[in-house]
CSV table of N, CA, C and O in Angstrom, one decimal:
chain,number,residue,atom,x,y,z
A,30,MET,N,0.8,-1.2,0.0
A,30,MET,CA,0.0,0.0,0.0
A,30,MET,C,0.9,1.2,0.0
A,30,MET,O,1.8,1.4,0.8
A,31,LYS,N,0.6,2.2,-0.9
A,31,LYS,CA,1.4,3.4,-1.0
A,31,LYS,C,1.0,4.4,0.1
A,31,LYS,O,-0.2,4.6,0.4
A,32,ILE,N,2.0,4.9,0.8
A,32,ILE,CA,1.8,5.8,1.9
A,32,ILE,C,1.6,7.3,1.4
A,32,ILE,O,0.8,8.0,1.8
A,33,ASN,N,2.5,7.7,0.5
A,33,ASN,CA,2.6,9.0,0.0
A,33,ASN,C,1.8,9.1,-1.3
A,33,ASN,O,2.2,8.5,-2.3
A,34,ASN,N,0.8,9.9,-1.4
A,34,ASN,CA,0.0,10.1,-2.6
A,34,ASN,C,0.1,11.5,-3.2
A,34,ASN,O,-0.5,11.8,-4.2
A,35,ASP,N,1.0,12.4,-2.6
A,35,ASP,CA,1.0,13.8,-2.9
A,35,ASP,C,2.2,14.2,-3.7
A,35,ASP,O,2.2,15.2,-4.5
A,36,TYR,N,3.4,13.5,-3.6
A,36,TYR,CA,4.6,14.0,-4.1
A,36,TYR,C,5.3,12.9,-4.9
A,36,TYR,O,5.1,11.7,-4.7
A,37,MET,N,6.2,13.3,-5.8
A,37,MET,CA,7.1,12.5,-6.6
A,37,MET,C,8.5,13.0,-6.5
A,37,MET,O,8.6,14.2,-6.1
A,38,VAL,N,9.5,12.2,-6.8
A,38,VAL,CA,10.9,12.7,-6.8
A,38,VAL,C,11.5,12.5,-8.1
A,38,VAL,O,11.2,11.5,-8.8
A,39,LEU,N,12.4,13.4,-8.5
A,39,LEU,CA,13.1,13.3,-9.7
A,39,LEU,C,14.2,12.2,-9.7
A,39,LEU,O,15.0,12.2,-8.7
A,40,THR,N,14.2,11.4,-10.7
A,40,THR,CA,15.2,10.3,-10.8
A,40,THR,C,15.8,10.4,-12.2
A,40,THR,O,15.4,11.2,-13.0
A,41,PRO,N,16.9,9.6,-12.5
A,41,PRO,CA,17.4,9.7,-13.8
A,41,PRO,C,16.4,9.3,-14.9
A,41,PRO,O,16.6,9.6,-16.1
A,42,ASN,N,15.3,8.6,-14.5
A,42,ASN,CA,14.3,8.2,-15.5
A,42,ASN,C,13.0,9.0,-15.3
A,42,ASN,O,11.9,8.4,-15.5
A,43,GLY,N,13.1,10.2,-14.9
A,43,GLY,CA,11.9,11.0,-14.7
A,43,GLY,C,11.4,11.0,-13.3
A,43,GLY,O,12.0,10.5,-12.4
A,44,PHE,N,10.3,11.6,-13.1
A,44,PHE,CA,9.7,11.7,-11.7
A,44,PHE,C,9.1,10.3,-11.4
A,44,PHE,O,8.4,9.7,-12.2
A,45,LYS,N,9.3,9.9,-10.1
A,45,LYS,CA,8.8,8.6,-9.6
A,45,LYS,C,8.2,8.7,-8.3
A,45,LYS,O,8.4,9.7,-7.5
A,46,ASP,N,7.3,7.8,-8.0
A,46,ASP,CA,6.6,7.7,-6.7
A,46,ASP,C,7.6,7.3,-5.6
A,46,ASP,O,8.6,6.6,-5.9
A,47,PHE,N,7.3,7.7,-4.4
A,47,PHE,CA,8.0,7.1,-3.2
A,47,PHE,C,7.0,7.1,-2.1
A,47,PHE,O,6.0,7.7,-2.1
A,48,ASP,N,7.3,6.2,-1.1
A,48,ASP,CA,6.3,6.0,0.0
A,48,ASP,C,6.2,7.1,1.0
A,48,ASP,O,5.2,7.3,1.6
A,49,GLY,N,7.3,7.7,1.4
A,49,GLY,CA,7.3,8.7,2.4
A,49,GLY,C,8.7,9.2,2.7
A,49,GLY,O,9.7,8.9,2.0
A,50,ILE,N,8.8,9.9,3.8
A,50,ILE,CA,10.0,10.5,4.3
A,50,ILE,C,10.3,10.1,5.7
A,50,ILE,O,9.4,10.2,6.6
A,51,LYS,N,11.5,9.6,6.0
A,51,LYS,CA,11.9,9.1,7.3
A,51,LYS,C,12.8,10.2,7.9
A,51,LYS,O,13.7,10.6,7.3
A,52,LYS,N,12.4,10.6,9.1
A,52,LYS,CA,13.2,11.6,9.8
A,52,LYS,C,13.9,10.9,11.0
A,52,LYS,O,13.4,10.1,11.7
A,53,SER,N,15.2,11.2,11.2
A,53,SER,CA,16.0,10.7,12.3
A,53,SER,C,17.0,11.7,12.7
A,53,SER,O,17.0,12.8,12.2
A,54,ILE,N,17.7,11.4,13.8
A,54,ILE,CA,18.7,12.4,14.3
A,54,ILE,C,20.1,11.7,14.2
A,54,ILE,O,20.2,10.5,14.7
A,55,ASN,N,21.0,12.4,13.6
A,55,ASN,CA,22.3,11.8,13.3
A,55,ASN,C,23.4,12.8,13.0
A,55,ASN,O,23.0,14.0,12.7
A,56,SER,N,24.6,12.5,13.2
A,56,SER,CA,25.7,13.4,12.7
A,56,SER,C,25.8,13.2,11.2
A,56,SER,O,25.2,12.3,10.6
A,57,TYR,N,26.5,14.1,10.5
A,57,TYR,CA,26.5,14.0,9.1
A,57,TYR,C,27.8,14.6,8.5
A,57,TYR,O,28.6,15.3,9.1
A,58,LEU,N,28.0,14.2,7.2
A,58,LEU,CA,29.1,14.8,6.4
A,58,LEU,C,28.5,15.7,5.3
A,58,LEU,O,27.4,15.4,4.8
A,59,GLU,N,29.1,16.8,5.1
A,59,GLU,CA,28.6,17.7,4.0
A,59,GLU,C,29.7,17.7,2.9
A,59,GLU,O,30.9,17.9,3.2
A,60,PHE,N,29.3,17.4,1.7
A,60,PHE,CA,30.1,17.4,0.5
A,60,PHE,C,29.8,18.7,-0.3
A,60,PHE,O,28.7,19.0,-0.6
A,61,ILE,N,30.9,19.4,-0.6
A,61,ILE,CA,30.8,20.7,-1.4
A,61,ILE,C,31.4,20.3,-2.8
A,61,ILE,O,32.5,19.8,-2.8
A,62,LEU,N,30.7,20.6,-3.8
A,62,LEU,CA,31.1,20.3,-5.1
A,62,LEU,C,31.5,21.5,-5.9
A,62,LEU,O,31.1,22.7,-5.6
A,63,GLU,N,32.4,21.3,-6.9
A,63,GLU,CA,32.9,22.4,-7.7
A,63,GLU,C,31.8,23.2,-8.5
A,63,GLU,O,32.0,24.4,-8.8
A,64,ASN,N,30.7,22.6,-8.7
A,64,ASN,CA,29.6,23.2,-9.4
A,64,ASN,C,28.7,24.1,-8.5
A,64,ASN,O,27.7,24.6,-8.9
A,65,GLY,N,29.1,24.2,-7.2
A,65,GLY,CA,28.3,25.0,-6.3
A,65,GLY,C,27.3,24.3,-5.5
A,65,GLY,O,26.7,24.8,-4.5
A,66,LYS,N,27.0,23.0,-5.8
A,66,LYS,CA,26.0,22.2,-5.1
A,66,LYS,C,26.7,21.6,-3.9
A,66,LYS,O,27.9,21.5,-3.8
A,67,SER,N,25.9,21.3,-2.9
A,67,SER,CA,26.3,20.6,-1.7
A,67,SER,C,25.2,19.7,-1.2
A,67,SER,O,24.1,19.9,-1.5
A,68,ILE,N,25.7,18.8,-0.3
A,68,ILE,CA,24.7,17.8,0.2
A,68,ILE,C,25.2,17.4,1.6
A,68,ILE,O,26.4,17.1,1.7
A,69,GLY,N,24.4,17.3,2.6
A,69,GLY,CA,24.7,16.8,3.9
A,69,GLY,C,24.1,15.4,4.0
A,69,GLY,O,22.8,15.3,3.8
A,70,VAL,N,24.8,14.4,4.4
A,70,VAL,CA,24.3,13.0,4.5
A,70,VAL,C,25.0,12.3,5.7
A,70,VAL,O,26.0,12.7,6.2
A,71,THR,N,24.4,11.2,6.1
A,71,THR,CA,25.0,10.4,7.1
A,71,THR,C,26.2,9.7,6.5
A,71,THR,O,26.3,9.6,5.3
A,72,SER,N,27.1,9.2,7.4
A,72,SER,CA,28.4,8.6,6.9
A,72,SER,C,28.2,7.4,6.0
A,72,SER,O,29.0,7.1,5.2
A,73,ASN,N,27.1,6.7,6.2
A,73,ASN,CA,26.9,5.5,5.4
A,73,ASN,C,25.8,5.7,4.4
A,73,ASN,O,25.2,4.7,3.9
A,74,HIS,N,25.5,6.9,4.0
A,74,HIS,CA,24.6,7.2,2.9
A,74,HIS,C,25.3,6.6,1.6
A,74,HIS,O,26.5,6.6,1.5
A,75,ILE,N,24.4,6.2,0.7
A,75,ILE,CA,24.9,5.6,-0.5
A,75,ILE,C,24.8,6.6,-1.7
A,75,ILE,O,23.7,7.2,-1.9
A,76,PHE,N,25.8,6.8,-2.4
A,76,PHE,CA,25.8,7.6,-3.7
A,76,PHE,C,26.0,6.6,-4.8
A,76,PHE,O,26.5,5.5,-4.6
A,77,VAL,N,25.5,6.9,-6.0
A,77,VAL,CA,25.7,6.1,-7.2
A,77,VAL,C,26.7,6.8,-8.1
A,77,VAL,O,26.5,7.9,-8.5
A,78,ILE,N,27.8,6.2,-8.3
A,78,ILE,CA,28.9,6.7,-9.1
A,78,ILE,C,29.3,5.7,-10.2
A,78,ILE,O,29.7,4.6,-9.8
A,79,ASP,N,29.2,6.0,-11.4
A,79,ASP,CA,29.5,5.1,-12.5
A,79,ASP,C,28.8,3.8,-12.3
A,79,ASP,O,29.4,2.7,-12.5
A,80,ASN,N,27.5,3.8,-12.0
A,80,ASN,CA,26.6,2.7,-11.8
A,80,ASN,C,27.1,1.8,-10.6
A,80,ASN,O,26.7,0.6,-10.5
A,81,ASN,N,27.9,2.3,-9.7
A,81,ASN,CA,28.3,1.6,-8.5
A,81,ASN,C,27.8,2.3,-7.3
A,81,ASN,O,27.7,3.6,-7.2
A,82,GLU,N,27.5,1.6,-6.3
A,82,GLU,CA,27.1,2.1,-5.0
A,82,GLU,C,28.3,2.4,-4.1
A,82,GLU,O,29.1,1.5,-3.9
A,83,VAL,N,28.4,3.7,-3.6
A,83,VAL,CA,29.6,4.1,-2.9
A,83,VAL,C,29.1,4.7,-1.6
A,83,VAL,O,28.3,5.6,-1.6
A,84,PHE,N,29.7,4.3,-0.4
A,84,PHE,CA,29.3,4.9,0.8
A,84,PHE,C,30.0,6.3,1.0
A,84,PHE,O,31.1,6.4,0.6
A,85,ALA,N,29.2,7.2,1.6
A,85,ALA,CA,29.7,8.5,1.8
A,85,ALA,C,31.1,8.6,2.6
A,85,ALA,O,32.0,9.3,2.2
A,86,ASN,N,31.2,7.7,3.6
A,86,ASN,CA,32.4,7.7,4.4
A,86,ASN,C,33.7,7.2,3.7
A,86,ASN,O,34.8,7.3,4.2
A,87,THR,N,33.5,6.8,2.4
A,87,THR,CA,34.7,6.3,1.7
A,87,THR,C,35.1,7.4,0.7
A,87,THR,O,36.2,7.3,0.1
A,88,LEU,N,34.3,8.5,0.5
A,88,LEU,CA,34.7,9.5,-0.4
A,88,LEU,C,35.7,10.5,0.1
A,88,LEU,O,35.8,10.7,1.3
A,89,LYS,N,36.5,11.1,-0.8
A,89,LYS,CA,37.5,12.0,-0.4
A,89,LYS,C,37.6,13.1,-1.3
A,89,LYS,O,37.0,13.1,-2.4
A,90,LEU,N,38.3,14.2,-1.0
A,90,LEU,CA,38.6,15.3,-1.9
A,90,LEU,C,39.2,14.8,-3.2
A,90,LEU,O,40.0,13.9,-3.2
A,91,GLY,N,38.7,15.3,-4.3
A,91,GLY,CA,39.2,14.9,-5.6
A,91,GLY,C,38.3,13.8,-6.2
A,91,GLY,O,38.4,13.6,-7.4
A,92,ASP,N,37.4,13.2,-5.4
A,92,ASP,CA,36.5,12.2,-6.0
A,92,ASP,C,35.4,13.0,-6.7
A,92,ASP,O,35.2,14.2,-6.5
A,93,TYR,N,34.6,12.3,-7.5
A,93,TYR,CA,33.5,13.0,-8.2
A,93,TYR,C,32.1,12.4,-7.7
A,93,TYR,O,32.1,11.2,-7.4
A,94,LEU,N,31.1,13.2,-7.7
A,94,LEU,CA,29.7,12.8,-7.5
A,94,LEU,C,28.9,13.0,-8.8
A,94,LEU,O,29.2,14.0,-9.5
A,95,GLU,N,28.0,12.1,-9.0
A,95,GLU,CA,27.1,12.3,-10.2
A,95,GLU,C,26.0,13.3,-9.8
A,95,GLU,O,25.4,13.3,-8.8
A,96,THR,N,25.8,14.3,-10.7
A,96,THR,CA,24.8,15.3,-10.5
A,96,THR,C,23.9,15.3,-11.7
A,96,THR,O,24.1,14.6,-12.7
A,97,ILE,N,22.8,16.1,-11.6
A,97,ILE,CA,21.9,16.2,-12.7
A,97,ILE,C,22.6,16.7,-14.0
A,97,ILE,O,22.1,16.5,-15.1
A,98,ASP,N,23.7,17.4,-13.8
A,98,ASP,CA,24.4,18.0,-15.0
A,98,ASP,C,25.7,17.3,-15.3
A,98,ASP,O,26.5,17.8,-16.1
A,99,GLY,N,25.9,16.1,-14.8
A,99,GLY,CA,27.1,15.3,-15.0
A,99,GLY,C,27.9,15.2,-13.7
A,99,GLY,O,27.5,15.6,-12.7
A,100,LYS,N,29.1,14.7,-13.9
A,100,LYS,CA,30.0,14.6,-12.7
A,100,LYS,C,30.5,15.9,-12.2
A,100,LYS,O,30.8,16.8,-13.0
A,101,SER,N,30.7,16.0,-10.9
A,101,SER,CA,31.2,17.2,-10.3
A,101,SER,C,32.2,16.9,-9.2
A,101,SER,O,32.0,16.0,-8.4
A,102,LEU,N,33.3,17.5,-9.2
A,102,LEU,CA,34.5,17.3,-8.3
A,102,LEU,C,34.1,17.7,-6.8
A,102,LEU,O,33.5,18.8,-6.6
A,103,ILE,N,34.4,16.8,-5.9
A,103,ILE,CA,34.3,17.2,-4.5
A,103,ILE,C,35.5,18.1,-4.1
A,103,ILE,O,36.6,17.7,-4.2
A,104,ILE,N,35.2,19.3,-3.7
A,104,ILE,CA,36.2,20.3,-3.3
A,104,ILE,C,36.3,20.6,-1.8
A,104,ILE,O,37.2,21.2,-1.4
A,105,GLY,N,35.3,20.1,-1.1
A,105,GLY,CA,35.2,20.3,0.3
A,105,GLY,C,34.4,19.2,1.0
A,105,GLY,O,33.4,18.7,0.5
A,106,ILE,N,34.9,18.8,2.2
A,106,ILE,CA,34.1,17.9,3.0
A,106,ILE,C,34.1,18.4,4.5
A,106,ILE,O,35.2,18.6,5.0
A,107,LYS,N,33.0,18.6,5.0
A,107,LYS,CA,32.9,19.1,6.4
A,107,LYS,C,32.1,18.0,7.2
A,107,LYS,O,31.2,17.4,6.8
A,108,GLU,N,32.7,17.7,8.4
A,108,GLU,CA,32.0,16.8,9.3
A,108,GLU,C,31.3,17.5,10.4
A,108,GLU,O,31.9,18.3,11.1
A,109,ASP,N,30.1,17.2,10.7
A,109,ASP,CA,29.3,17.8,11.8
A,109,ASP,C,29.0,16.6,12.7
A,109,ASP,O,28.1,15.8,12.4
A,110,LYS,N,29.6,16.5,13.8
A,110,LYS,CA,29.4,15.5,14.8
A,110,LYS,C,28.2,15.7,15.7
A,110,LYS,O,27.8,14.8,16.5
A,111,ASN,N,27.6,16.9,15.6
A,111,ASN,CA,26.4,17.2,16.4
A,111,ASN,C,25.3,16.3,15.8
A,111,ASN,O,25.3,15.9,14.7
A,112,LYS,N,24.3,16.1,16.7
A,112,LYS,CA,23.1,15.3,16.2
A,112,LYS,C,22.2,16.3,15.6
A,112,LYS,O,21.8,17.3,16.2
A,113,ASN,N,21.8,16.1,14.3
A,113,ASN,CA,21.0,16.9,13.5
A,113,ASN,C,19.8,16.1,13.0
A,113,ASN,O,19.9,14.9,12.8
A,114,ASN,N,18.8,16.8,12.6
A,114,ASN,CA,17.7,16.2,11.9
A,114,ASN,C,18.2,15.8,10.5
A,114,ASN,O,18.8,16.6,9.8
A,115,VAL,N,18.0,14.5,10.1
A,115,VAL,CA,18.3,14.1,8.8
A,115,VAL,C,17.0,13.4,8.2
A,115,VAL,O,16.2,12.8,8.9
A,116,PHE,N,16.9,13.5,6.9
A,116,PHE,CA,15.7,13.0,6.2
A,116,PHE,C,16.0,12.1,5.1
A,116,PHE,O,17.0,12.3,4.4
A,117,ASP,N,15.2,11.1,4.9
A,117,ASP,CA,15.5,10.1,3.8
A,117,ASP,C,14.2,9.7,3.1
A,117,ASP,O,13.2,9.5,3.8
A,118,LEU,N,14.2,9.6,1.8
A,118,LEU,CA,13.0,9.1,1.1
A,118,LEU,C,12.9,7.5,1.3
A,118,LEU,O,13.9,6.9,1.3
A,119,ILE,N,11.7,7.0,1.4
A,119,ILE,CA,11.5,5.6,1.6
A,119,ILE,C,10.9,5.0,0.3
A,119,ILE,O,9.9,5.5,-0.2
A,120,ASN,N,11.5,3.9,-0.2
A,120,ASN,CA,11.0,3.2,-1.3
A,120,ASN,C,10.7,4.0,-2.5
A,120,ASN,O,9.6,4.0,-3.0
A,121,VAL,N,11.8,4.6,-3.1
A,121,VAL,CA,11.6,5.3,-4.4
A,121,VAL,C,11.4,4.2,-5.5
A,121,VAL,O,12.2,3.3,-5.6
A,122,ALA,N,10.4,4.4,-6.3
A,122,ALA,CA,10.1,3.5,-7.3
A,122,ALA,C,11.2,3.2,-8.3
A,122,ALA,O,12.0,4.1,-8.6
A,123,ASP,N,11.3,2.0,-8.8
A,123,ASP,CA,12.3,1.7,-9.8
A,123,ASP,C,13.7,1.8,-9.4
A,123,ASP,O,14.6,2.2,-10.2
A,124,GLY,N,14.1,1.3,-8.2
A,124,GLY,CA,15.4,1.2,-7.8
A,124,GLY,C,16.0,2.1,-6.7
A,124,GLY,O,17.2,2.0,-6.4
A,125,ASN,N,15.2,2.9,-6.1
A,125,ASN,CA,15.6,3.7,-5.0
A,125,ASN,C,16.7,4.7,-5.3
A,125,ASN,O,17.5,5.1,-4.5
A,126,ILE,N,16.8,5.1,-6.6
A,126,ILE,CA,17.8,6.1,-7.0
A,126,ILE,C,17.1,7.4,-7.4
A,126,ILE,O,16.1,7.3,-8.1
A,127,TYR,N,17.6,8.5,-6.8
A,127,TYR,CA,16.9,9.8,-7.0
A,127,TYR,C,17.9,10.9,-6.8
A,127,TYR,O,19.0,10.7,-6.3
A,128,TYR,N,17.5,12.1,-7.2
A,128,TYR,CA,18.3,13.3,-7.0
A,128,TYR,C,18.0,14.0,-5.7
A,128,TYR,O,16.8,14.3,-5.4
A,129,THR,N,19.0,14.3,-4.9
A,129,THR,CA,18.9,15.1,-3.7
A,129,THR,C,19.8,16.3,-3.9
A,129,THR,O,21.0,16.1,-4.1
A,130,ASN,N,19.2,17.5,-3.9
A,130,ASN,CA,20.0,18.7,-4.2
A,130,ASN,C,20.7,18.6,-5.5
A,130,ASN,O,21.8,19.0,-5.7
A,131,ASN,N,20.0,17.9,-6.5
A,131,ASN,CA,20.6,17.7,-7.8
A,131,ASN,C,21.8,16.8,-7.9
A,131,ASN,O,22.5,16.7,-8.8
A,132,ILE,N,22.0,16.0,-6.8
A,132,ILE,CA,23.1,15.0,-6.7
A,132,ILE,C,22.5,13.6,-6.6
A,132,ILE,O,21.5,13.4,-5.8
A,133,LEU,N,23.0,12.7,-7.4
A,133,LEU,CA,22.4,11.4,-7.5
A,133,LEU,C,22.6,10.6,-6.2
A,133,LEU,O,23.8,10.4,-5.7
A,134,SER,N,21.5,10.1,-5.5
A,134,SER,CA,21.6,9.4,-4.3
A,134,SER,C,20.9,8.1,-4.4
A,134,SER,O,20.2,7.8,-5.4
A,135,HIS,N,21.1,7.3,-3.4
A,135,HIS,CA,20.4,5.9,-3.4
A,135,HIS,C,20.0,5.7,-1.9
A,135,HIS,O,20.7,6.1,-1.0
A,136,ASN,N,18.9,5.0,-1.8
A,136,ASN,CA,18.5,4.4,-0.5
A,136,ASN,C,18.0,3.0,-0.7
A,136,ASN,O,17.7,2.6,-1.8
A,137,CYS,N,18.0,2.2,0.3
A,137,CYS,CA,17.6,0.8,0.2
A,137,CYS,C,16.1,0.8,0.6
A,137,CYS,O,15.7,1.5,1.4
A,138,ALA,N,15.4,-0.2,0.0
A,138,ALA,CA,14.1,-0.4,0.5
A,138,ALA,C,14.0,-0.7,1.9
A,138,ALA,O,14.8,-1.6,2.4
A,139,PHE,N,13.2,-0.1,2.7
A,139,PHE,CA,13.1,-0.2,4.1
A,139,PHE,C,14.2,0.3,5.0
A,139,PHE,O,14.2,0.2,6.2
A,140,ILE,N,15.3,0.8,4.4
A,140,ILE,CA,16.4,1.3,5.1
A,140,ILE,C,16.7,2.7,4.6
A,140,ILE,O,16.7,2.9,3.4
A,141,GLY,N,16.9,3.7,5.5
A,141,GLY,CA,17.2,5.0,5.1
A,141,GLY,C,18.7,5.2,4.7
A,141,GLY,O,19.5,4.3,4.8
A,142,SER,N,19.0,6.4,4.4
A,142,SER,CA,20.4,6.7,4.0
A,142,SER,C,21.2,7.0,5.2
A,142,SER,O,21.7,8.1,5.4
A,143,GLY,N,21.4,6.1,6.0
A,143,GLY,CA,22.2,6.2,7.2
A,143,GLY,C,21.8,5.1,8.1
A,143,GLY,O,21.5,4.0,7.7
A,144,ASP,N,21.7,5.5,9.4
A,144,ASP,CA,21.3,4.5,10.4
A,144,ASP,C,19.8,4.5,10.6
A,144,ASP,O,19.3,3.9,11.5
A,145,ASN,N,19.1,5.1,9.6
A,145,ASN,CA,17.7,5.2,9.7
A,145,ASN,C,17.0,3.9,9.4
A,145,ASN,O,17.3,3.2,8.5
A,146,VAL,N,16.0,3.5,10.2
A,146,VAL,CA,15.2,2.3,10.0
A,146,VAL,C,13.8,2.7,10.0
A,146,VAL,O,13.4,3.5,10.8
A,147,VAL,N,13.0,2.2,9.1
A,147,VAL,CA,11.6,2.5,9.0
A,147,VAL,C,10.9,2.1,10.3
A,147,VAL,O,11.2,1.0,10.8
A,148,ASP,N,10.0,2.9,10.8
A,148,ASP,CA,9.2,2.6,12.0
A,148,ASP,C,8.5,1.3,11.8
A,148,ASP,O,8.0,1.0,10.7
A,149,ALA,N,8.3,0.6,12.8
A,149,ALA,CA,7.6,-0.7,12.8
A,149,ALA,C,6.2,-0.5,12.2
A,149,ALA,O,5.7,-1.4,11.4
A,150,LYS,N,5.5,0.6,12.5
A,150,LYS,CA,4.2,0.8,11.9
A,150,LYS,C,4.2,0.9,10.4
A,150,LYS,O,3.4,0.3,9.7
A,151,ALA,N,5.2,1.6,9.9
A,151,ALA,CA,5.3,1.7,8.4
A,151,ALA,C,5.7,0.3,7.8
A,151,ALA,O,5.2,0.0,6.7
A,152,ILE,N,6.5,-0.5,8.5
A,152,ILE,CA,6.8,-1.8,8.0
A,152,ILE,C,5.5,-2.7,7.9
A,152,ILE,O,5.3,-3.4,6.9
A,153,ARG,N,4.7,-2.6,9.0
A,153,ARG,CA,3.5,-3.4,9.0
A,153,ARG,C,2.6,-2.9,7.8
A,153,ARG,O,1.9,-3.8,7.2
A,154,THR,N,2.6,-1.6,7.5
A,154,THR,CA,1.7,-1.1,6.4
A,154,THR,C,2.2,-1.7,5.1
A,154,THR,O,1.4,-2.0,4.2
A,155,GLN,N,3.5,-1.9,4.9
A,155,GLN,CA,4.1,-2.4,3.7
A,155,GLN,C,3.6,-3.9,3.6
A,155,GLN,O,3.5,-4.4,2.5
């Protein structure tokens, strides 16, 4: 059963449905790209680079992230060890790959982009 009926998210294959948004509290890494884009994610967030899944905590300065406009060089990485609100899309249609801040991201079905786990109520709904 679909939870979210109001919104869609942009993916490499157009706009797709997703079930909802999971909020949690976690520390995060912020990646600053040469094209002016940036994204804050948990350390075990997954990016898609050259059709491979790559964890955020393995990326370094000089690596590239896939963006809506092509690859862009990582020119800065900031770590925020404070606990912050983080958000993740749940069950994006056709592979859980979507753009966040115009940067290609991935999440797993039933698992968020970090240590986020879907609430038991949402799992029962699925």
